[in-house]
Amino acid sequence: DEPDVVNGEGVIGLFPILADGGWISNRLSDPHGQYGEREGFQEGWFRYQSCSGRKRGMRGSFGGSLRFVPGDKKKPTGKAFDATLEPFKLYIPEFVF
């Protein structure tokens, strides 16, 4: 099978602003209001889950690189850098809770 290649900005429409101990939710990081009233510092990891385009029982892998921009998209405070993600397996469990 040929790999699906994704090249674009944002993670499911979000542009997380990472900070020590968490991340910041505001109009720059959440332009579509997906987090609603949750603006400001969010303690803990930024994470998301997606099964977009996948069928039950489908297996595959994810890997590549993510580009980070110090500061935010509109006001970078440093040079952008890439972080490599070693491939890891993806699968859809039989039960989703």
CSV table of C-alpha atoms in Angstrom, one decimal, residues 21-62:
chain,number,residue,atom,x,y,z
A,21,GLY,CA,3.6,22.3,32.3
A,22,GLY,CA,0.8,22.6,29.7
A,23,TRP,CA,-0.5,24.6,26.8
A,24,ILE,CA,-2.4,27.8,26.1
A,25,SER,CA,-5.8,28.0,24.6
A,26,ASN,CA,-6.8,31.3,22.9
A,27,ARG,CA,-8.0,32.6,19.5
A,28,LEU,CA,-4.6,31.9,17.9
A,29,SER,CA,-4.4,28.3,19.2
A,30,ASP,CA,-8.1,27.5,18.7
A,31,PRO,CA,-9.4,29.7,15.9
A,32,HIS,CA,-12.6,27.7,15.5
A,33,GLY,CA,-13.6,27.7,19.2
A,34,GLN,CA,-13.4,23.9,19.6
A,35,TYR,CA,-12.5,24.3,23.3
A,36,GLY,CA,-15.4,26.8,23.9
A,37,GLU,CA,-14.9,28.8,27.0
A,38,ARG,CA,-11.7,27.0,28.0
A,39,GLU,CA,-9.3,29.9,27.3
A,40,GLY,CA,-6.0,30.5,29.0
A,41,PHE,CA,-3.4,28.1,30.4
A,42,GLN,CA,-4.4,24.4,30.3
A,43,GLU,CA,-2.4,22.2,32.6
A,44,GLY,CA,-1.0,18.9,31.3
A,45,TRP,CA,-0.3,17.6,27.8
A,46,PHE,CA,-1.9,18.8,24.6
A,47,ARG,CA,-3.4,15.6,23.1
A,48,TYR,CA,-6.0,14.7,20.5
A,49,GLN,CA,-7.6,11.6,19.1
A,50,SER,CA,-8.8,11.0,15.6
A,51,CYS,CA,-10.2,8.1,13.6
A,52,SER,CA,-10.8,10.2,10.5
A,53,GLY,CA,-10.8,8.2,7.3
A,54,ARG,CA,-10.3,4.9,9.1
A,55,LYS,CA,-12.5,1.8,9.0
A,56,ARG,CA,-13.1,-0.7,11.8
A,57,GLY,CA,-10.2,-3.1,12.1
A,58,MET,CA,-7.9,-1.0,9.9
A,59,ARG,CA,-4.3,-1.1,10.9
A,60,GLY,CA,-1.4,1.1,9.9
A,61,SER,CA,1.4,3.3,11.3
A,62,PHE,CA,2.1,6.9,11.9
